[in-house]
Structures are given as structure tokens and as C-alpha cells.
Short mmCIF file of C-alpha atoms in Angstrom, two decimals:
data_model
loop_
_atom_site.label_atom_id
_atom_site.label_comp_id
_atom_site.label_asym_id
_atom_site.label_seq_id
_atom_site.Cartn_x
_atom_site.Cartn_y
_atom_site.Cartn_z
CA MET A 1 0.05 0.09 -0.04
CA ARG A 2 1.42 3.40 -0.94
CA GLN A 3 -0.78 5.56 1.42
CA HIS A 4 -0.34 5.21 5.29
CA ILE A 5 -0.91 7.19 8.42
CA MET A 6 1.78 7.36 10.60
CA SER A 7 3.49 9.08 13.69
CA ILE A 8 5.86 12.20 12.98
CA ASP A 9 9.00 9.93 13.83
CA ASP A 10 8.19 7.36 11.44
CA ALA A 11 7.36 10.00 8.70
CA SER A 12 10.74 11.70 9.57
CA ALA A 13 12.40 8.29 9.17
CA LEU A 14 10.96 8.00 5.65
CA ILE A 15 12.19 11.23 4.69
CA TRP A 16 15.60 10.43 6.19
CA GLU A 17 15.65 7.39 3.65
CA ASP A 18 15.31 10.01 0.76
CA ARG A 19 11.91 8.78 -0.24
CA THR A 20 9.62 10.68 -2.50
CA LEU A 21 6.57 11.72 -0.38
CA ILE A 22 3.42 13.67 -0.27
CA LEU A 23 2.23 14.35 3.08
CA ALA A 24 -1.02 15.79 4.81
CA GLY A 25 -1.06 16.90 8.49
CA ASP A 26 -1.82 19.58 11.11
CA GLU A 27 0.48 22.44 10.54
CA ASP A 28 2.36 21.70 13.96
CA ALA A 29 3.12 18.20 12.58
CA LEU A 30 4.41 19.12 9.43
CA ARG A 31 6.57 21.94 10.89
CA GLN A 32 8.27 19.01 13.04
CA LEU A 33 9.44 17.03 9.84
CA PRO A 34 12.97 17.37 8.49
CA GLN A 35 13.85 18.66 5.06
CA GLY A 36 13.74 16.23 2.23
CA ASN A 37 11.99 14.86 -0.97
CA TRP A 38 8.32 15.83 0.13
CA ILE A 39 5.73 18.40 -0.40
CA GLY A 40 2.73 18.67 1.96
CA GLY A 41 -0.53 20.28 2.93
CA THR A 42 -2.30 21.13 6.18
CA ILE A 43 -5.19 19.08 7.24
CA PRO A 44 -5.85 16.98 10.17
CA TYR A 45 -8.81 14.67 8.94
CA PHE A 46 -8.11 11.55 7.20
CA ILE A 47 -9.78 8.25 6.23
CA THR A 48 -7.44 5.29 7.39
CA ALA A 49 -7.09 1.76 6.36
CA ASP A 50 -7.29 0.53 10.06
CA GLN A 51 -9.50 3.21 11.85
CA GLY A 52 -11.65 4.70 9.09
CA GLY A 53 -12.28 8.42 9.54
CA ILE A 54 -10.12 10.13 12.10
CA ALA A 55 -9.06 13.59 13.19
CA THR A 56 -5.57 13.83 14.69
CA ARG A 57 -2.95 16.45 14.99
CA ASP A 58 -0.23 14.03 16.06
CA MET A 59 -0.02 11.78 12.93
CA VAL A 60 0.97 12.52 9.30
CA PHE A 61 -0.74 11.04 6.23
CA VAL A 62 1.90 9.55 3.81
CA THR A 63 1.67 8.96 0.08
CA ASP A 64 5.07 7.35 -1.07
CA LEU A 65 5.68 7.62 -4.59
CA THR A 66 9.00 5.99 -4.25
CA GLY A 67 9.44 3.21 -6.91
CA THR A 68 6.41 4.42 -8.79
CA VAL A 69 7.90 7.67 -10.16
CA THR A 70 11.23 7.99 -11.91
CA GLY A 71 12.11 11.59 -11.12
CA VAL A 72 10.11 14.66 -9.65
CA GLU A 73 10.56 18.26 -9.60
CA VAL A 74 8.76 20.68 -7.30
CA THR A 75 7.56 24.06 -8.58
CA TYR A 76 5.89 27.03 -6.78
CA TYR A 77 3.24 28.88 -8.52
CA ASP A 78 1.25 32.08 -7.68
CA GLN A 79 -1.96 33.44 -9.27
CA ASN A 80 0.04 34.87 -12.11
CA THR A 81 2.10 31.82 -13.02
CA ILE A 82 -0.78 28.87 -12.30
CA PRO A 83 -2.22 29.15 -16.00
CA SER A 84 0.77 27.24 -17.22
CA VAL A 85 0.34 24.44 -14.65
CA TYR A 86 -0.99 22.12 -17.38
CA SER A 87 1.55 23.02 -20.10
CA ASP A 88 4.33 22.63 -17.57
CA GLY A 89 3.38 18.99 -16.58
CA PRO A 90 5.78 16.16 -17.42
CA GLN A 91 5.55 14.68 -20.94
CA HIS A 92 5.02 11.29 -19.34
CA GLY A 93 3.77 11.36 -15.91
CA PHE A 94 1.42 13.50 -13.71
CA SER A 95 1.42 16.62 -11.73
CA PHE A 96 0.50 16.72 -8.07
CA ILE A 97 -0.88 19.99 -6.74
CA ILE A 98 -1.75 21.35 -3.20
CA ILE A 99 -3.26 24.69 -2.82
CA PRO A 100 -4.05 26.58 0.28
CA ALA A 101 -7.77 27.14 0.75
CA SER A 102 -8.88 30.95 0.20
CA SER A 103 -5.56 31.88 -1.36
CA LEU A 104 -5.65 33.84 -4.41
CA THR A 105 -4.10 31.07 -6.42
CA HIS A 106 -6.91 28.86 -5.31
CA LEU A 107 -9.66 31.17 -6.15
CA SER A 108 -7.87 32.10 -9.69
CA PHE A 109 -7.45 28.28 -10.35
CA ALA A 110 -10.87 27.42 -9.34
CA LEU A 111 -12.38 29.97 -11.57
CA ASN A 112 -10.14 29.73 -14.59
CA ALA A 113 -8.70 26.34 -14.88
CA PRO A 114 -10.92 25.12 -17.84
CA SER A 115 -9.51 27.76 -19.87
CA TYR A 116 -5.71 27.32 -19.05
CA LYS A 117 -3.65 26.16 -22.19
CA ASP A 118 -3.43 22.21 -22.28
CA PHE A 119 -6.30 21.90 -19.81
CA GLY A 120 -6.93 17.97 -19.63
CA VAL A 121 -3.79 17.28 -21.85
CA ARG A 122 -1.66 16.24 -18.91
CA PRO A 123 -2.82 14.61 -15.70
CA LEU A 124 -3.34 17.07 -12.64
CA ILE A 125 -4.59 15.74 -9.42
CA GLY A 126 -4.36 17.08 -5.94
CA TRP A 127 -6.16 18.85 -3.09
CA VAL A 128 -6.89 22.15 -1.25
CA SER A 129 -5.36 22.34 2.20
CA GLY A 130 -7.21 23.37 5.13
CA MET A 131 -7.18 23.20 8.89
CA HIS A 132 -8.88 21.92 12.12
CA LEU A 133 -12.30 23.41 12.13
CA ASP A 134 -11.58 24.40 15.84
CA ASP A 135 -8.81 26.65 14.23
CA LEU A 136 -10.90 28.48 11.69
CA GLY A 137 -10.05 32.23 12.16
CA LYS A 138 -6.93 31.48 14.09
CA LYS A 139 -4.84 29.73 11.62
CA THR A 140 -4.47 29.75 7.85
CA PRO A 141 -4.24 26.65 5.45
CA LYS A 142 -0.75 26.11 4.29
CA VAL A 143 1.60 24.13 1.84
CA PHE A 144 5.04 23.06 2.70
CA ASN A 145 8.00 22.47 0.36
CA GLY A 146 9.99 19.79 2.21
CA GLN A 147 12.95 20.40 -0.27
CA THR A 148 13.47 23.97 1.02
CA GLY A 149 11.69 23.85 4.39
CA GLU A 150 9.37 26.63 3.30
CA ALA A 151 5.71 27.01 4.27
CA PHE A 152 3.45 29.16 2.11
CA GLU A 153 -0.20 30.25 2.84
CA GLU A 154 -0.33 31.83 -0.58
CA GLY A 155 0.34 30.20 -3.89
CA ALA A 156 0.50 26.36 -4.72
CA LEU A 157 2.92 23.67 -4.76
CA VAL A 158 3.08 21.29 -7.85
CA LEU A 159 5.13 18.11 -7.74
CA GLN A 160 5.73 17.17 -11.40
CA ALA A 161 6.37 13.39 -11.43
CA GLU A 162 8.06 11.54 -14.26
CA LEU A 163 6.69 7.83 -14.83
CA PRO A 164 8.68 4.92 -16.49
CA PRO A 165 7.83 4.45 -20.30
CA ASP A 166 5.82 1.30 -19.46
CA LYS A 167 3.41 3.05 -16.99
CA VAL A 168 0.72 5.59 -17.33
CA ALA A 169 -1.27 7.84 -14.83
CA GLU A 170 -5.03 8.04 -14.86
CA ILE A 171 -7.14 10.02 -12.72
CA GLY A 172 -10.68 9.08 -11.49
CA ILE A 173 -13.43 10.22 -9.29
CA VAL A 174 -16.11 8.64 -7.38
CA ASN A 175 -19.02 10.98 -6.62
CA LEU A 176 -22.16 9.94 -4.88
CA PHE A 177 -24.16 12.81 -5.84
CA GLU A 178 -26.27 12.82 -9.21
CA GLN A 179 -28.58 15.52 -10.61
CA GLY A 180 -32.03 15.44 -9.05
CA ASP A 181 -35.31 15.81 -10.94
CA GLY A 182 -36.00 19.30 -9.78
CA ASP A 183 -35.60 22.85 -11.42
CA THR A 184 -32.81 23.50 -13.84
CA LEU A 185 -30.57 26.26 -12.63
CA VAL A 186 -28.41 28.65 -14.77
CA PHE A 187 -26.38 31.47 -13.58
CA PRO A 188 -25.57 34.52 -15.14
CA SER A 189 -21.89 34.92 -14.55
CA ASP A 190 -18.98 32.63 -13.33
CA GLY A 191 -18.30 33.26 -9.53
CA PHE A 192 -18.10 31.73 -5.84
CA VAL A 193 -20.94 34.22 -4.87
CA VAL A 194 -24.18 34.63 -6.78
CA LYS A 195 -27.24 36.82 -6.29
CA SER A 196 -29.57 35.93 -9.16
CA VAL A 197 -30.19 32.66 -10.97
CA LEU A 198 -32.53 31.58 -13.88
CA VAL A 199 -34.88 28.92 -12.62
CA ASN A 200 -36.31 27.09 -15.61
CA GLY A 201 -35.53 30.30 -17.61
CA GLU A 202 -37.03 32.62 -14.89
CA LYS A 203 -34.80 35.07 -13.00
CA GLN A 204 -35.05 34.84 -9.32
CA ASN A 205 -33.05 35.74 -6.25
CA PHE A 206 -31.02 32.69 -5.47
CA ALA A 207 -30.88 33.08 -1.70
CA ALA A 208 -34.90 33.51 -1.63
CA TYR A 209 -35.36 30.45 -4.05
CA LEU A 210 -33.53 28.29 -1.80
CA LYS A 211 -35.30 29.39 1.47
CA ASP A 212 -38.78 29.04 -0.60
CA LYS A 213 -37.94 25.53 -1.55
CA LYS A 214 -36.44 24.62 1.57
CA LEU A 215 -33.54 22.74 -0.30
CA ASP A 216 -30.98 21.07 1.77
CA THR A 217 -27.72 22.88 1.36
CA HIS A 218 -25.68 19.85 2.69
CA LEU A 219 -26.68 18.57 -0.90
CA PRO A 220 -24.68 20.19 -3.57
CA LEU A 221 -25.58 21.55 -6.94
CA VAL A 222 -24.59 19.27 -9.68
CA ALA A 223 -23.79 19.74 -13.26
CA ASP A 224 -23.28 17.23 -16.06
CA TYR A 225 -19.98 17.58 -17.94
CA TYR A 226 -20.55 14.97 -20.52
CA GLY A 227 -21.40 12.32 -18.14
CA VAL A 228 -19.31 13.66 -15.21
CA GLN A 229 -21.27 14.86 -12.30
CA VAL A 230 -19.49 17.85 -11.07
CA ASN A 231 -20.52 19.27 -7.67
CA ILE A 232 -20.70 22.79 -6.34
CA SER A 233 -21.20 22.85 -2.66
CA PHE A 234 -22.79 25.42 -0.37
CA GLN A 235 -20.99 27.52 1.91
CA ALA A 236 -23.27 30.05 3.22
CA ILE A 237 -26.40 31.78 2.51
CA HIS A 238 -26.32 35.49 3.26
CA GLU A 239 -29.91 36.55 3.51
CA ALA A 240 -29.47 40.15 4.33
CA GLU A 241 -27.24 40.57 1.13
CA GLY A 242 -29.53 38.16 -0.68
CA THR A 243 -26.36 36.16 -1.86
CA VAL A 244 -25.27 32.45 -1.79
CA GLN A 245 -21.48 31.51 -1.48
CA PHE A 246 -20.22 28.38 -2.68
CA TYR A 247 -16.91 26.30 -2.10
CA ALA A 248 -16.29 26.24 -5.80
CA PRO A 249 -17.38 28.57 -8.55
CA VAL A 250 -20.30 28.00 -10.63
CA PHE A 251 -19.98 28.77 -14.41
CA SER A 252 -22.43 30.70 -16.50
CA GLY A 253 -24.15 28.74 -19.09
CA VAL A 254 -24.08 25.34 -17.20
CA HIS A 255 -27.17 23.78 -16.33
CA TYR A 256 -27.21 22.93 -12.60
CA LYS A 257 -29.70 20.68 -10.59
CA HIS A 258 -29.87 20.23 -6.81
CA ALA A 259 -28.54 16.69 -5.95
CA LYS A 260 -30.59 13.67 -5.15
CA PRO A 261 -30.32 12.55 -1.38
CA VAL A 262 -27.69 9.87 -1.09
CA GLY A 263 -28.85 8.12 2.16
CA ASP A 264 -26.21 6.29 3.82
CA TYR A 265 -22.86 7.31 2.39
CA VAL A 266 -20.75 4.26 3.21
CA GLN A 267 -23.46 1.82 1.74
CA GLY A 268 -23.96 3.99 -1.35
CA PHE A 269 -20.16 4.36 -1.78
CA GLY A 270 -19.90 0.40 -1.85
CA ARG A 271 -22.72 0.16 -4.23
CA LEU A 272 -21.27 2.63 -6.53
CA LEU A 273 -17.69 1.22 -6.40
CA GLU A 274 -19.32 -2.21 -7.43
CA LYS A 275 -21.24 -0.72 -10.24
CA GLU A 276 -18.77 1.88 -11.88
CA CYS A 277 -15.36 1.42 -10.69
CA SER A 278 -12.96 -1.30 -12.13
CA LEU A 279 -10.20 -0.31 -9.64
CA GLU A 280 -7.46 -2.68 -8.88
CA ALA A 281 -5.95 -1.87 -5.51
CA ASN A 282 -2.44 -2.41 -6.48
CA ARG A 283 -2.80 0.48 -9.17
CA LEU A 284 -3.91 2.93 -6.73
CA VAL A 285 -1.39 5.38 -5.90
CA PHE A 286 -3.34 8.33 -4.10
CA SER A 287 -6.81 9.23 -3.08
CA CYS A 288 -8.42 11.86 -1.19
CA ASN A 289 -12.06 12.90 -0.17
CA CYS A 290 -13.89 16.07 0.86
CA ILE A 291 -14.22 17.34 4.40
CA LEU A 292 -17.81 17.92 3.71
CA ASN A 293 -18.49 14.16 2.97
CA TYR A 294 -16.51 13.57 6.29
CA LEU A 295 -18.86 15.86 8.19
CA TYR A 296 -22.16 15.57 6.59
CA SER A 297 -22.05 11.79 6.07
CA GLU A 298 -20.33 11.18 9.56
CA LEU A 299 -17.38 9.34 8.34
CA GLU A 300 -15.60 9.28 11.60
CA GLY A 301 -14.80 5.69 12.48
CA LYS A 302 -16.13 4.49 8.90
CA LYS A 303 -14.03 3.06 6.10
CA THR A 304 -14.32 3.57 2.25
CA ALA A 305 -11.92 0.80 1.15
CA PRO A 306 -9.82 0.56 -1.04
CA PHE A 307 -9.58 4.41 -0.75
CA THR A 308 -7.92 6.32 2.02
CA GLY A 309 -6.32 9.77 2.43
CA PRO A 310 -6.82 13.22 3.50
CA MET A 311 -10.17 14.79 3.89
CA THR A 312 -9.80 17.98 2.04
CA PHE A 313 -11.09 21.44 1.63
CA GLY A 314 -11.23 20.76 -2.02
CA GLU A 315 -10.25 18.05 -4.41
CA ILE A 316 -8.61 18.65 -7.79
CA ALA A 317 -8.97 16.18 -10.59
CA TYR A 318 -7.92 18.37 -13.69
CA GLN A 319 -10.35 20.97 -11.96
CA LEU A 320 -11.58 21.93 -8.63
CA LEU A 321 -14.33 19.63 -7.34
CA ASN A 322 -16.21 19.48 -4.29
CA GLN A 323 -17.73 16.65 -2.10
CA THR A 324 -15.97 14.10 -4.55
CA LEU A 325 -13.38 11.41 -3.96
CA VAL A 326 -10.45 11.70 -6.32
CA TYR A 327 -7.85 9.14 -7.19
CA LEU A 328 -4.63 8.35 -9.21
CA GLN A 329 -4.03 5.03 -10.74
CA VAL A 330 -0.85 4.07 -12.39
CA HIS A 331 -1.38 1.46 -15.01
CA GLU A 332 1.34 -0.69 -16.70
CA VAL A 333 0.86 -0.56 -20.60
CA MET B 1 -5.77 2.39 -32.29
CA ASP B 2 -4.13 5.55 -33.79
CA VAL B 3 -5.59 8.90 -33.35
CA PRO B 4 -7.58 10.02 -36.38
CA GLU B 5 -6.13 13.19 -38.28
CA LYS B 6 -8.03 16.44 -37.03
CA THR B 7 -9.88 16.49 -40.52
CA HIS B 8 -11.92 13.45 -39.65
CA LYS B 9 -15.60 14.55 -39.42
CA GLY B 10 -15.99 12.60 -36.12
CA TRP B 11 -14.26 15.48 -34.11
CA GLU B 12 -16.57 18.14 -35.45
CA ASP B 13 -19.55 15.78 -34.81
CA ILE B 14 -18.42 15.41 -31.08
CA VAL B 15 -17.46 19.11 -30.17
CA THR B 16 -20.78 20.30 -31.93
CA GLY B 17 -22.68 17.79 -29.90
CA ARG B 18 -24.23 16.52 -33.39
CA LYS B 19 -22.99 13.09 -31.90
CA ALA B 20 -22.85 12.18 -28.22
CA TYR B 21 -21.25 9.05 -26.66
CA VAL B 22 -20.87 7.40 -23.24
CA LEU B 23 -17.11 7.84 -22.62
CA LYS B 24 -14.58 6.37 -20.05
CA SER B 25 -11.72 8.82 -19.76
CA LEU B 26 -12.18 11.47 -17.15
CA ALA B 27 -9.85 13.81 -18.92
CA VAL B 28 -11.76 13.25 -22.30
CA LYS B 29 -15.12 14.06 -20.43
CA MET B 30 -14.25 17.15 -18.64
CA VAL B 31 -12.57 18.56 -21.68
CA LEU B 32 -15.73 17.86 -23.87
CA GLY B 33 -17.99 19.14 -21.09
CA SER B 34 -16.09 22.43 -21.36
CA LEU B 35 -15.80 22.52 -25.41
CA THR B 36 -19.32 21.50 -26.17
CA LEU B 37 -20.45 24.41 -23.75
CA SER B 38 -17.98 26.87 -25.75
CA VAL B 39 -19.33 25.63 -29.08
CA ARG B 40 -23.01 26.05 -27.88
CA GLY B 41 -22.13 29.88 -27.10
CA ASP B 42 -20.01 30.42 -30.20
CA SER B 43 -20.28 27.99 -33.31
CA SER B 44 -18.19 29.87 -35.56
CA PRO B 45 -15.87 27.79 -37.64
CA GLY B 46 -12.74 29.42 -35.79
CA ASN B 47 -14.08 28.34 -32.48
CA ILE B 48 -14.97 24.68 -33.55
CA ALA B 49 -11.50 24.38 -35.05
CA ALA B 50 -9.95 25.43 -31.86
CA CYS B 51 -12.07 23.08 -29.94
CA ILE B 52 -11.16 20.04 -32.22
CA ASP B 53 -7.35 21.01 -31.70
CA GLN B 54 -7.69 20.96 -28.04
CA LEU B 55 -9.72 17.70 -27.97
CA HIS B 56 -7.44 16.00 -30.55
CA ASP B 57 -4.46 17.11 -28.29
CA VAL B 58 -6.07 15.46 -25.28
CA PHE B 59 -6.33 12.15 -27.30
CA ALA B 60 -2.94 12.31 -28.88
CA LYS B 61 -1.06 13.14 -25.57
CA ASN B 62 -2.76 10.17 -23.67
CA ALA B 63 -3.24 7.70 -26.55
CA HIS B 64 -1.67 5.06 -24.42
CA THR B 65 -4.19 5.27 -21.29
CA PRO B 66 -6.49 2.43 -21.40
CA SER B 67 -9.70 4.67 -21.03
CA VAL B 68 -8.49 6.72 -23.90
CA GLN B 69 -8.04 3.74 -26.10
CA GLU B 70 -11.57 2.71 -25.27
CA ASP B 71 -12.93 6.08 -25.99
CA LEU B 72 -11.16 6.20 -29.47
CA LYS B 73 -12.65 2.87 -30.40
CA THR B 74 -16.08 4.20 -29.21
CA ILE B 75 -16.05 7.44 -31.37
CA PHE B 76 -14.05 6.32 -34.35
CA GLY B 77 -14.87 2.51 -34.45
#
């Protein structure tokens, strides 16, 4: 297995062995690690193989790429340079990105990634770093460059990984949410915050619409991208301003619908894996899931085998996603 | 299967939505989600050609990926 949760001492030992690692952990845990061949992001919530969902500030979640990749390069991006993230990807391999939540780079990437040059041409997977929910307003999400010992709350770190010629990277997602049978919602402009919406073609205030319809905002809006169900999760409804805020931007012209309820997440997850996912566990290199799934579906103590990983403030599979499990497989060809 | 030339009619059919397929590759589906929306808003020959360029590039640069191979067979036979 390439993904493990472990003590800070055990993670340090792997770093001293010069292994190539992607790490997730609380800020104080990551700060205790030695310099080495790793990048990391802050988050203290995980799904583990043995204990299922846990929150811990004392352990580090490790994805070990040693033996899978033939070489890596770590690159820092900001909101001005992030548009080249796909073009800069290795000719034969994948790029792994970690972006601090609410940074300018996060917002820019979320809004504009599908229009960046070479979008979709080279695999890009990763996640948005966050913090313990008790630390909201006290700490900021960060990314760590283990090679230099630097930590950033602005920008993004990308680990560009080369693969051997006989292997290819492939990104997948597992999303329990699908479009419901309700109204079709179209927004007039792109953004994280919206005021008006076309409901079946009729302009309405979106905050008032949600209140009137009593829609459960734990369920996301869902768009159908050529068969891929892409979620937009609700962050807040500001009734006084008449606005609705999301964790990912809506895009103008896209047809959204409120999601169908999923019932028990773990049971639904199992059924979906059987139905749609032909994954072989030995090909699985990385996976992460959303903190909102952890919270709303009460995943503490529950397992989502074969997937483990950090529970993040946003998932990236080519573009920013919400309430979605993303994973990376490496196939032999 | 090799990736057909950009002049193959299948590329235009798929980016304009004249033909739709159930595909496997997440990259292909995400790019097509964006491109078909773009063509719905601007169906000029220039935009269609740009969308074909982008989609062709996704297939060409990922041609060894199993799901992309399946999608090539689904679209081009």
C-alpha cells in the first residue's frame, strides 16, 4: 500500500531514507518534519485503512511515490503563473498540486482552470489544504515544500512526477451525488458568490429561492459535464445581502440541478464502487475525499476501502471539485 | 488504435454535440464538457476548429491510457 497514516517519527524516518513523499497533516506536525524530498499540505482529517475516518493533530498521512515515479520536480506557482500548470506538466507522468484554501491562487485556479492552456492534456490531481475546524479564524491553510523547508499560505506547490515508459497515470473520481429531478438552474456569470439565477429560464434571487424551496444545502448543486457529475457545494446563504456563497465557482451557461439525497454514504459508496469502478487496489497511488463528506456523512470511524487519504477543503481532478473522492491510478501498458 | 487526423468528421460531430457518446476517460469527458459548452455559445468555424485542436491534443497526448483507447474505439470504431 502506498498510503499510510503514521507518527511524526516514522514519517521523519522515511524522509531521511530520501523517499519521495506527499504529506498531509496539521501545521504543527508538518513543521516538525525534516527537510527532504516531499511536499505537504495542512489538514488533520483522514480516512485510514485501519480506523476509518479520524481527526488527529499528532499523525501524518503519507503517500509514498518512491518506486512509482522515476523523477520529480517541485515548482511553486502563484496566481500569475498558475495558468501554465498544465503546459508545464511532465511529458510522461502526472502533476500533483496542493493549494491553500482561500488563497488568491486557489480562487484563480478554481475560476479559470478549464480555460488554461493544455487543460486536460496532462494529468493534474491534488487537493486544497485546510485546517482543524476548531482553528478557523486562528490559523491559515498552508502548503510545505520539504525540499526547502518553506511554508506558504499563498500560492501552490506542484510536484511534477515522471513515470517509466511502460506506465501511465490515470485520474478517476467517485461521486455519490447526481442531478435530482428538480428545477434547472443557470447562473448569469462565473463566481463563488451569486445573487440571481435563472430557474427554468425565470430570473429569481437565489437565496430567496433556496429558502422558499427549503432545499437541503448539505446536498450540492450538480452539473453534468459530458457524463461526469460535477458538484458545487454550498458554503453560506447571506439572507441580508441576498447572496449565496459556494466552495467552488458556478459557471455561466452550465445547467445545474440540486442533488438527489444519497442516504447512507458508506453503503452508497460500496454500491457505486461495485457498479462503476473497475479499480485494482495495486494500481492505486493516491486518493483523497472531501471534508464535507466527512462531516455531513459522519465518516468518523467509517471506512471507504480501498480508498484512504486526507479529507480536504477541495479536491482537484484536472479542475476543482467538491464533495468528491478523487484518485490516481498508475497502469502498466 | 491510432488517433485520427483532425480533419476526420468525427471530431466536429462530437464538439458540436451532433453526436454524443458514453465515454470512459475523465480527462476526455471534462474537456468535452467545457468544449461543447463553448461551441453552444460560439459555433463559428474558428471556435469549432480551436475546440477540435484541444480535443485532438488530449487524445494524442494520452493515447496509451487504457480509457482513452476505449474512447477512441467508441468514437471512431
